[in-house]
Tab-separated table of C-alpha atoms in Angstrom:
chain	number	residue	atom	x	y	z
A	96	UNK	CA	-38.143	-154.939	-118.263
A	97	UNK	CA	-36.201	-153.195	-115.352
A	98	UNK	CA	-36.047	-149.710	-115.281
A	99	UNK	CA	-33.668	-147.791	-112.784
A	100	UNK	CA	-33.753	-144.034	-111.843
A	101	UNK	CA	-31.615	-142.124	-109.347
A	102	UNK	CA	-33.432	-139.397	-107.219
A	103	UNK	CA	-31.908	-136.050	-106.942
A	104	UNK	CA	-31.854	-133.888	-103.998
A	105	UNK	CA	-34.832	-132.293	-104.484
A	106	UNK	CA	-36.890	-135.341	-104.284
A	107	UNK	CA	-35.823	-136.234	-100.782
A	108	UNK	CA	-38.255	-137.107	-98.546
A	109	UNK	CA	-41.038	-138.005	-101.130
A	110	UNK	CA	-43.113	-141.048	-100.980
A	111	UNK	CA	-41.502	-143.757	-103.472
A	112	UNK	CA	-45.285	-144.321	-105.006
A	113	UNK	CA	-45.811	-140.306	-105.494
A	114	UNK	CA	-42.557	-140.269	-106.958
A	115	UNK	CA	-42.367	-143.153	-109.835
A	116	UNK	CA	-45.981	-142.144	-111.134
A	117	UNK	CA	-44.104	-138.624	-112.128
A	118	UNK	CA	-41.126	-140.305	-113.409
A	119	UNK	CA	-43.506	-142.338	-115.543
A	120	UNK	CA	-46.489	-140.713	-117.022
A	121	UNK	CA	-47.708	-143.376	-119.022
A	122	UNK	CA	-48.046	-145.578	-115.802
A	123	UNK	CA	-50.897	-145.697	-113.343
A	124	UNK	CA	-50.291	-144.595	-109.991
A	125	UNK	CA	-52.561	-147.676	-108.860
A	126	UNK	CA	-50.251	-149.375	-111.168
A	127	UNK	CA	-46.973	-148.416	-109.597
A	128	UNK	CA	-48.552	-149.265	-105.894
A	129	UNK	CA	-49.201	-153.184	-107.471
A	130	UNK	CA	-45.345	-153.145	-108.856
A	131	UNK	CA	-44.292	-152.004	-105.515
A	132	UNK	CA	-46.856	-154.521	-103.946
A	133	UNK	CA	-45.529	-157.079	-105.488
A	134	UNK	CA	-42.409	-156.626	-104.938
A	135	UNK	CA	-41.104	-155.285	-108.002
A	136	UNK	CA	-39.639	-151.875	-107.033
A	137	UNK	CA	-36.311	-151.767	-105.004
A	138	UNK	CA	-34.441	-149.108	-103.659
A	139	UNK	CA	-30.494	-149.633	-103.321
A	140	UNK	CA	-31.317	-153.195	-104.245
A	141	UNK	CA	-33.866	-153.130	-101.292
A	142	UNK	CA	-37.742	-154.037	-101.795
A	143	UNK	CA	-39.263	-150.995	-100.629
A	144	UNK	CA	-43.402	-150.427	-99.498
A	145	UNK	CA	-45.322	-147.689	-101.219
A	146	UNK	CA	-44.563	-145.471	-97.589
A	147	UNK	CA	-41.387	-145.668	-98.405
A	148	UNK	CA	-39.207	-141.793	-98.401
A	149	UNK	CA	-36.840	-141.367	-100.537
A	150	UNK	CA	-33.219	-140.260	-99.751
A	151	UNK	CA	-31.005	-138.157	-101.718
A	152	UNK	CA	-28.980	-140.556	-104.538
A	153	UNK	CA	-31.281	-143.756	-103.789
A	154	UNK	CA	-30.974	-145.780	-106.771
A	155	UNK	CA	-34.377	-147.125	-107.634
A	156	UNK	CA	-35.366	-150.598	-109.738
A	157	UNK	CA	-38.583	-150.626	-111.306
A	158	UNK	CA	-39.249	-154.106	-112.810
A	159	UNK	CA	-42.340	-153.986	-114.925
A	160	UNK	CA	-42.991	-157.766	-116.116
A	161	UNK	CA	-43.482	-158.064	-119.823
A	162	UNK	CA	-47.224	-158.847	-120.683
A	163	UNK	CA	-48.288	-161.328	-123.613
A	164	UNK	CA	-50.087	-159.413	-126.054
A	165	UNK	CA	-52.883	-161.042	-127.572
A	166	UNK	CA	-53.569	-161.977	-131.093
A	167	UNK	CA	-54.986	-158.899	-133.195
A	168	UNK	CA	-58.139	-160.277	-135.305
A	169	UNK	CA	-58.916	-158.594	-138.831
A	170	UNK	CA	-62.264	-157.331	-138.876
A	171	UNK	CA	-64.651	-156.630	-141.805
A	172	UNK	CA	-65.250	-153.737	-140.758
A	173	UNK	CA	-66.393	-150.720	-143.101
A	174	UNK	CA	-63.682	-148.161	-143.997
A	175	UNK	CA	-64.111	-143.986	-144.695
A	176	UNK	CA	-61.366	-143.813	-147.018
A	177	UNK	CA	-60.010	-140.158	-147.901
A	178	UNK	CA	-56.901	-141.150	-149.626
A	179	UNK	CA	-54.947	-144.446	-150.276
A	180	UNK	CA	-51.754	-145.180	-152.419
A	181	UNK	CA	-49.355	-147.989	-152.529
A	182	UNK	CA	-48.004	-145.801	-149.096
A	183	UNK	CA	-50.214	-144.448	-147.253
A	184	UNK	CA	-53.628	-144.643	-146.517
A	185	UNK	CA	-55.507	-141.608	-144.939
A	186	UNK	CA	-59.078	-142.954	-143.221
A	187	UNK	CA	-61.964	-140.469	-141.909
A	188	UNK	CA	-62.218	-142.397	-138.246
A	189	UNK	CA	-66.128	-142.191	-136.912
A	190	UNK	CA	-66.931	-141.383	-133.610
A	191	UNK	CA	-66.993	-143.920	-131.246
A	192	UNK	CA	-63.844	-146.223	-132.094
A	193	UNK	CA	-60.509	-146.546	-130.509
A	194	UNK	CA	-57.347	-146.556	-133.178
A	195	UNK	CA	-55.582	-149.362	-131.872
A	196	UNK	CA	-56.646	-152.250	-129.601
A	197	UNK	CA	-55.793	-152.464	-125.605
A	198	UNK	CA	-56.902	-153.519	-122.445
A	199	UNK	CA	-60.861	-153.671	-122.954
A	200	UNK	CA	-60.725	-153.265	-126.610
A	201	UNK	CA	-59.222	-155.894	-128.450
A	202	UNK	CA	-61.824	-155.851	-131.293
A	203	UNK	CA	-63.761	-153.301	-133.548
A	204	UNK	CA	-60.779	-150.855	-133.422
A	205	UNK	CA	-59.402	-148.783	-136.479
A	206	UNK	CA	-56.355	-151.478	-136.229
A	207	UNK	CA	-58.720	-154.593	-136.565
A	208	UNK	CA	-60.262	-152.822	-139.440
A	209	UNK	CA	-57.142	-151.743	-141.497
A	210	UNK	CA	-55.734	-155.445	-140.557
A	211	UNK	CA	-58.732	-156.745	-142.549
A	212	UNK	CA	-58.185	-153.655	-145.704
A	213	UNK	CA	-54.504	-153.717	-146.086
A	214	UNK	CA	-53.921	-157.244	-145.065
A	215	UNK	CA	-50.157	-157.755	-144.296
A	216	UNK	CA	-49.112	-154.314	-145.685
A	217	UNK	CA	-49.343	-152.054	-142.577
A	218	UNK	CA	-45.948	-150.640	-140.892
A	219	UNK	CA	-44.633	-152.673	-138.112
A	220	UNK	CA	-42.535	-150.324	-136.479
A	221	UNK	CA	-45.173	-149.580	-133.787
A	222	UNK	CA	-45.184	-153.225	-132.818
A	223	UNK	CA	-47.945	-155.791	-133.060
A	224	UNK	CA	-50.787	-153.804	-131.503
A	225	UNK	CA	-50.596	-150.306	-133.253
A	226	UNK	CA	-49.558	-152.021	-137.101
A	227	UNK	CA	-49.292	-148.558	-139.595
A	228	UNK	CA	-50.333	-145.944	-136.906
A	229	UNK	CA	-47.905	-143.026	-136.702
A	230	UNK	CA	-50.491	-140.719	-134.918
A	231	UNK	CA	-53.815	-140.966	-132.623
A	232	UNK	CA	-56.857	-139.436	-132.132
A	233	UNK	CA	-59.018	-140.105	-129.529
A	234	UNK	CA	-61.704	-142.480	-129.491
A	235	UNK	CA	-64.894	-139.922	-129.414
A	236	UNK	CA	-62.880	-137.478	-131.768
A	237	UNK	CA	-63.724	-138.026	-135.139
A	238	UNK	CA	-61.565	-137.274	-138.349
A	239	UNK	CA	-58.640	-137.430	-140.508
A	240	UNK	CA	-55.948	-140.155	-139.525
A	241	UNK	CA	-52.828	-141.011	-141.115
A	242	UNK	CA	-52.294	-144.476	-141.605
A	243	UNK	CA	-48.455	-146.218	-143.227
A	244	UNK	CA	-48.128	-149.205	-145.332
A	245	UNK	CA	-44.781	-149.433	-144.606
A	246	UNK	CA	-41.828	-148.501	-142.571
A	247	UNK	CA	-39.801	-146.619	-144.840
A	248	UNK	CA	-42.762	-143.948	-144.572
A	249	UNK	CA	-43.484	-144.623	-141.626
A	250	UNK	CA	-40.580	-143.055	-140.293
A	251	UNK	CA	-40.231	-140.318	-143.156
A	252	UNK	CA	-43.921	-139.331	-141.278
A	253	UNK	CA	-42.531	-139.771	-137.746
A	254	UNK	CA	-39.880	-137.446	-138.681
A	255	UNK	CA	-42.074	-135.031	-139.883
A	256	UNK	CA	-44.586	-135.321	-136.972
A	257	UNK	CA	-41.173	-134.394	-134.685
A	258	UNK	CA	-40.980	-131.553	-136.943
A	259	UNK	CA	-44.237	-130.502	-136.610
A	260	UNK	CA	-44.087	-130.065	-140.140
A	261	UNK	CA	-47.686	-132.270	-140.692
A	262	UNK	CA	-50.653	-129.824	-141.235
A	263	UNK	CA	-53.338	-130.487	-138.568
A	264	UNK	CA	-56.593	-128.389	-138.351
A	265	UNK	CA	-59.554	-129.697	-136.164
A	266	UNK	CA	-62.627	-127.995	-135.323
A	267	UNK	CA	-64.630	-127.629	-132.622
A	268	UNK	CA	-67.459	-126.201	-130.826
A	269	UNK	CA	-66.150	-124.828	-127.071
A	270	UNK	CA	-68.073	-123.305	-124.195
A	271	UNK	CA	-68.665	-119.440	-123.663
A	272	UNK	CA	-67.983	-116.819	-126.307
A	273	UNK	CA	-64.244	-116.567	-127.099
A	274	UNK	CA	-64.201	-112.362	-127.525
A	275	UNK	CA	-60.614	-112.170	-129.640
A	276	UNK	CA	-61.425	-113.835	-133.438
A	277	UNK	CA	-57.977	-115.714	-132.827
A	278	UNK	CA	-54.992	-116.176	-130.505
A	279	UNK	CA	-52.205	-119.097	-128.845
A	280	UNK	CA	-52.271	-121.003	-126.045
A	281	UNK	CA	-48.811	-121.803	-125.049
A	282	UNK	CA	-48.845	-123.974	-122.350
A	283	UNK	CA	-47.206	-127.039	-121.502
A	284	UNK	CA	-48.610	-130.532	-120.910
A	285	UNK	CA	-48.179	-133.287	-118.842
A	286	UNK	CA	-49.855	-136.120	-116.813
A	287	UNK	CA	-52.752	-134.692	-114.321
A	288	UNK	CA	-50.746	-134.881	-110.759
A	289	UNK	CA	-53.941	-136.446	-108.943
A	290	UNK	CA	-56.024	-137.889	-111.808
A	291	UNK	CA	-53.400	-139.976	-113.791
A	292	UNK	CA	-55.486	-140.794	-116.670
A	293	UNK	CA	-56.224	-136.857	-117.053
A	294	UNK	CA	-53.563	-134.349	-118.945
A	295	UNK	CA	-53.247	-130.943	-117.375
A	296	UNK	CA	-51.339	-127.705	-117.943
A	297	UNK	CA	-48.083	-128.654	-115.889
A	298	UNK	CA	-44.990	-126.060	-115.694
A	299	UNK	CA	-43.216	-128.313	-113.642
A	300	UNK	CA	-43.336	-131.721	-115.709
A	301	UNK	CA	-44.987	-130.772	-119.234
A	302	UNK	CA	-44.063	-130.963	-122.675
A	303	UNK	CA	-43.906	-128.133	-124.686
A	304	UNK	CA	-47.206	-127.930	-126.338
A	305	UNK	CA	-48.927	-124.665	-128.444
A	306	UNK	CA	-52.390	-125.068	-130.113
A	307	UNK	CA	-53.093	-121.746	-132.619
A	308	UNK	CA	-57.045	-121.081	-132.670
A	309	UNK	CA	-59.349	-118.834	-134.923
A	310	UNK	CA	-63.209	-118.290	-134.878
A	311	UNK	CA	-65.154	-119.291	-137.147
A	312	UNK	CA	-68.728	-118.664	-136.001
A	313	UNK	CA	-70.090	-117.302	-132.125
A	314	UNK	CA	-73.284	-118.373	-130.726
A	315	UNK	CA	-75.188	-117.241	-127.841
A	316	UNK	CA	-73.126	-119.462	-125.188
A	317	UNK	CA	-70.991	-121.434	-127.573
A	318	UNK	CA	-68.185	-120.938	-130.113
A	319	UNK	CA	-67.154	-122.711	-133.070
A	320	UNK	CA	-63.221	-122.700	-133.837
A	321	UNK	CA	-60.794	-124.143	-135.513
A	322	UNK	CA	-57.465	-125.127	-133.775
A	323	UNK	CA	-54.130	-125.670	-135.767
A	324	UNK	CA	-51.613	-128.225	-133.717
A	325	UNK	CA	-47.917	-127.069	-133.804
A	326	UNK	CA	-47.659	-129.781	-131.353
A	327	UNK	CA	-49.380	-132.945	-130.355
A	328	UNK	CA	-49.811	-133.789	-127.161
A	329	UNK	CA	-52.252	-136.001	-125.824
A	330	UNK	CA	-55.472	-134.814	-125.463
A	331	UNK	CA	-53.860	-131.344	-126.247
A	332	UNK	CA	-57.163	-129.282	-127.446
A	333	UNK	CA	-59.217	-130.117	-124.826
A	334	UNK	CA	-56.941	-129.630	-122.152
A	335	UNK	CA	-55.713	-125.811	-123.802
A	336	UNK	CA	-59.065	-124.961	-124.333
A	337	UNK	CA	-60.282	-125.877	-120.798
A	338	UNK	CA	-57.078	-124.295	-119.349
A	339	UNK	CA	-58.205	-120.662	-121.164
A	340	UNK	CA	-61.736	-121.721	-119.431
A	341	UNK	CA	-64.061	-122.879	-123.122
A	342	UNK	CA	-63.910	-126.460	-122.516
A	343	UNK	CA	-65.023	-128.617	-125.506
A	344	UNK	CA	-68.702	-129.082	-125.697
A	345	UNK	CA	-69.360	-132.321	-124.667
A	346	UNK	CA	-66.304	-133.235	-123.058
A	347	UNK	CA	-67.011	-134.454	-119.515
A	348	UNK	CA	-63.373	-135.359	-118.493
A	349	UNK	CA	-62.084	-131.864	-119.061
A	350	UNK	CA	-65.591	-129.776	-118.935
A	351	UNK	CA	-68.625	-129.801	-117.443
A	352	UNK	CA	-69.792	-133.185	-116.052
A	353	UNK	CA	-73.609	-132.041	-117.871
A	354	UNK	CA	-74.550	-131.300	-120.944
A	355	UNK	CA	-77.303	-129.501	-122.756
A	356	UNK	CA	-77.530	-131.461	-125.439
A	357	UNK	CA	-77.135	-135.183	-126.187
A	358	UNK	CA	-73.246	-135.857	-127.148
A	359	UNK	CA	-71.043	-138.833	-127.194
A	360	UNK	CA	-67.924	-137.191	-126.168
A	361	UNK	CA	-65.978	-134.197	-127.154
A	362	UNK	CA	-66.938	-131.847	-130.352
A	363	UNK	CA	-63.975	-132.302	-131.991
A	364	UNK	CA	-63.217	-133.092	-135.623
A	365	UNK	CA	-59.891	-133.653	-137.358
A	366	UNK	CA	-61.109	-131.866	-140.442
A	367	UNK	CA	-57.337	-131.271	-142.272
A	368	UNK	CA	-54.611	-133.375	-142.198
A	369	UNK	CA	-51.598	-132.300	-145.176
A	370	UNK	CA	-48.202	-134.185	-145.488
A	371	UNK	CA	-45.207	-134.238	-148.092
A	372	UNK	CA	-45.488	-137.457	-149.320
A	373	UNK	CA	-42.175	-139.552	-148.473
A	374	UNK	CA	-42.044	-141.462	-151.938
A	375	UNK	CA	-42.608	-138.324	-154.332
A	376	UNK	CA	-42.295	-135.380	-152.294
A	377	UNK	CA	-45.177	-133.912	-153.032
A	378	UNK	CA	-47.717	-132.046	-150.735
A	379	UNK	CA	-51.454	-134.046	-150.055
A	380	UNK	CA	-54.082	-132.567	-147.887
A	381	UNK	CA	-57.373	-133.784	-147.514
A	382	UNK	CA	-60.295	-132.625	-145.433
A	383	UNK	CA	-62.714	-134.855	-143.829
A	384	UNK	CA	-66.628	-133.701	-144.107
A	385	UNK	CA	-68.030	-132.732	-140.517
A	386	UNK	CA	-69.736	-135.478	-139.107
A	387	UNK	CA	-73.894	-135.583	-139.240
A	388	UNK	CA	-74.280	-135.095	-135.607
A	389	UNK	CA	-71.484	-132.047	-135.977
A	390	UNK	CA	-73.703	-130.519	-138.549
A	391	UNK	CA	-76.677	-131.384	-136.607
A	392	UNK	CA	-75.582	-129.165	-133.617
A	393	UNK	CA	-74.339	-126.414	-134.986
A	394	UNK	CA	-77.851	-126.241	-136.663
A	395	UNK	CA	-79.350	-125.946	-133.619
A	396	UNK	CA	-76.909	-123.747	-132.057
A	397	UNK	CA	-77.759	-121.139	-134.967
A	398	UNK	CA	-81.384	-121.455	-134.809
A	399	UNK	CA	-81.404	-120.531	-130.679
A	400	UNK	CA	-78.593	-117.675	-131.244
């Protein structure tokens, strides 16, 4: 699949590598150096080398060859069901599994699992790898996901998750004491500009993204919230949270690198999830139970406060 892009003025002089890995987010910069590599980036119709500066109106080619996605197995694997209809199906993920399979995980996903439950009846609008998933968490965040048995909701949903008319509440225990009992981070978000598998608050290139938090209980060096999305960006609690300097407990990408207690991951737990239902209009929320280990640490966190 070619790609082309015409650099404005204000890009002149950049390096071609620097400047494709902000024009596409969701690629690798090491990525973009291979393309280039291997000769599938021109400029002006010109293979260019990652050195290469840009000038004012270049026209650049980015020819990313199609990969052949592998065969997605059903798996028997055990399902935390919260709500299910002839529609929709709304699973309580565990900690610990990735939603859809990719490179490294192409078995014991969510995906694999719901391919093995619902059998041929998952959405395909999402292609062949992500069958029935309109939404993601991430893979050490536990919680509510929606899941669509067809397309007709599936894009009712998508159209409400544009809207950011979906009710999403997730708790979680963050670093420090947060003094005000609630507030809004209004920040936008976009790819890290170093660390391209890291989000960041970015003015420059960011998506508009606001997470709404309240207190629900402080500890001695800890407090547990809960956050309400108005947007969804990826990764967009524990990048907010770090950005107003309480991190997620546990989260070594965007917080400390050590942690006081043993954690897989980020404290964070989809715990509402509410939709109008596309078929009959009518509003379902459920709330998945906090997680043992969840439970487990705010224990402790209450007995040394």
């Amino acid at each position: 699949m070619i790609q082309t892009v015409t650099v404005e003025k204000e890009f002149s002089g950049n390096r071609v590598d620097k400047f494709l890995s902000e024009q596409f987010p969701d690629l690798s910069r090491s990525y973009i150096q291979k393309l280039i590599k291997d000769g599938h980036v021109t400029a002006n119709g010109k293979i260019v080398k990652a050195n290469y500066k840009l000038n004012a109106l270049d026209t650049l080619a980015l020819d990313k060859p199609e990969l052949q996605e592998p065969d997605i197995v059903p798996e028997n694997i055990p399902i935390d069901i919260l709500y299910e209809d002839e529609d929709i199906l709304i699973v309580n993920k565990p900690k610990g599994m990735v939603v859809h399979p990719s490179a490294g995980h192409y078995s014991g996903t969510l995906v694999n699992a719901l391919m093995y439950h619902c059998k041929d009846q998952l959405s395909g609008i999402n292609g062949i790898m992500r069958p029935g998933i309109v939404h993601r968490i991430d893979m050490d965040t536990t919680g509510s996901l929606l899941v669509c048995k067809n397309d007709f909701v599936h894009q009712d949903l998508a159209e409400q998750l544009k809207e950011h008319s979906i009710q999403r509440i997730y708790h979680a225990i963050v670093h420090g004491v947060i003094k005000e009992d609630e507030g809004t981070i209004d920040a936008p978000i976009g790819r890290h500009p170093i660390e391209r598998k890291k989000m960041s608050v970015n003015y420059k290139n960011g998506k508009h993204a606001v997470t709404h938090y309240k207190v629900i209980e402080r500890f001695k060096n800890y407090t547990y919230i809960k956050c309400q999305l108005e947007t969804g960006r990826t990764h967009q609690i524990r990048v907010h949270m770090a950005h107003i300097r309480h991190p997620l407990l546990g989260d070594a990408v965007y917080g400390p690198a050590k942690c006081p207690f043993k954690l897989q991951g980020q404290t964070l737990h989809a715990k509402t999830l509410g939709i109008v239902h596309p078929r009959t209009h009518e509003y379902i929320e459920v709330d998945a139970p906090l997680p043992d280990y969840f439970i487990s640490l705010l224990n402790k966190l209450k007995q040394t406060s």
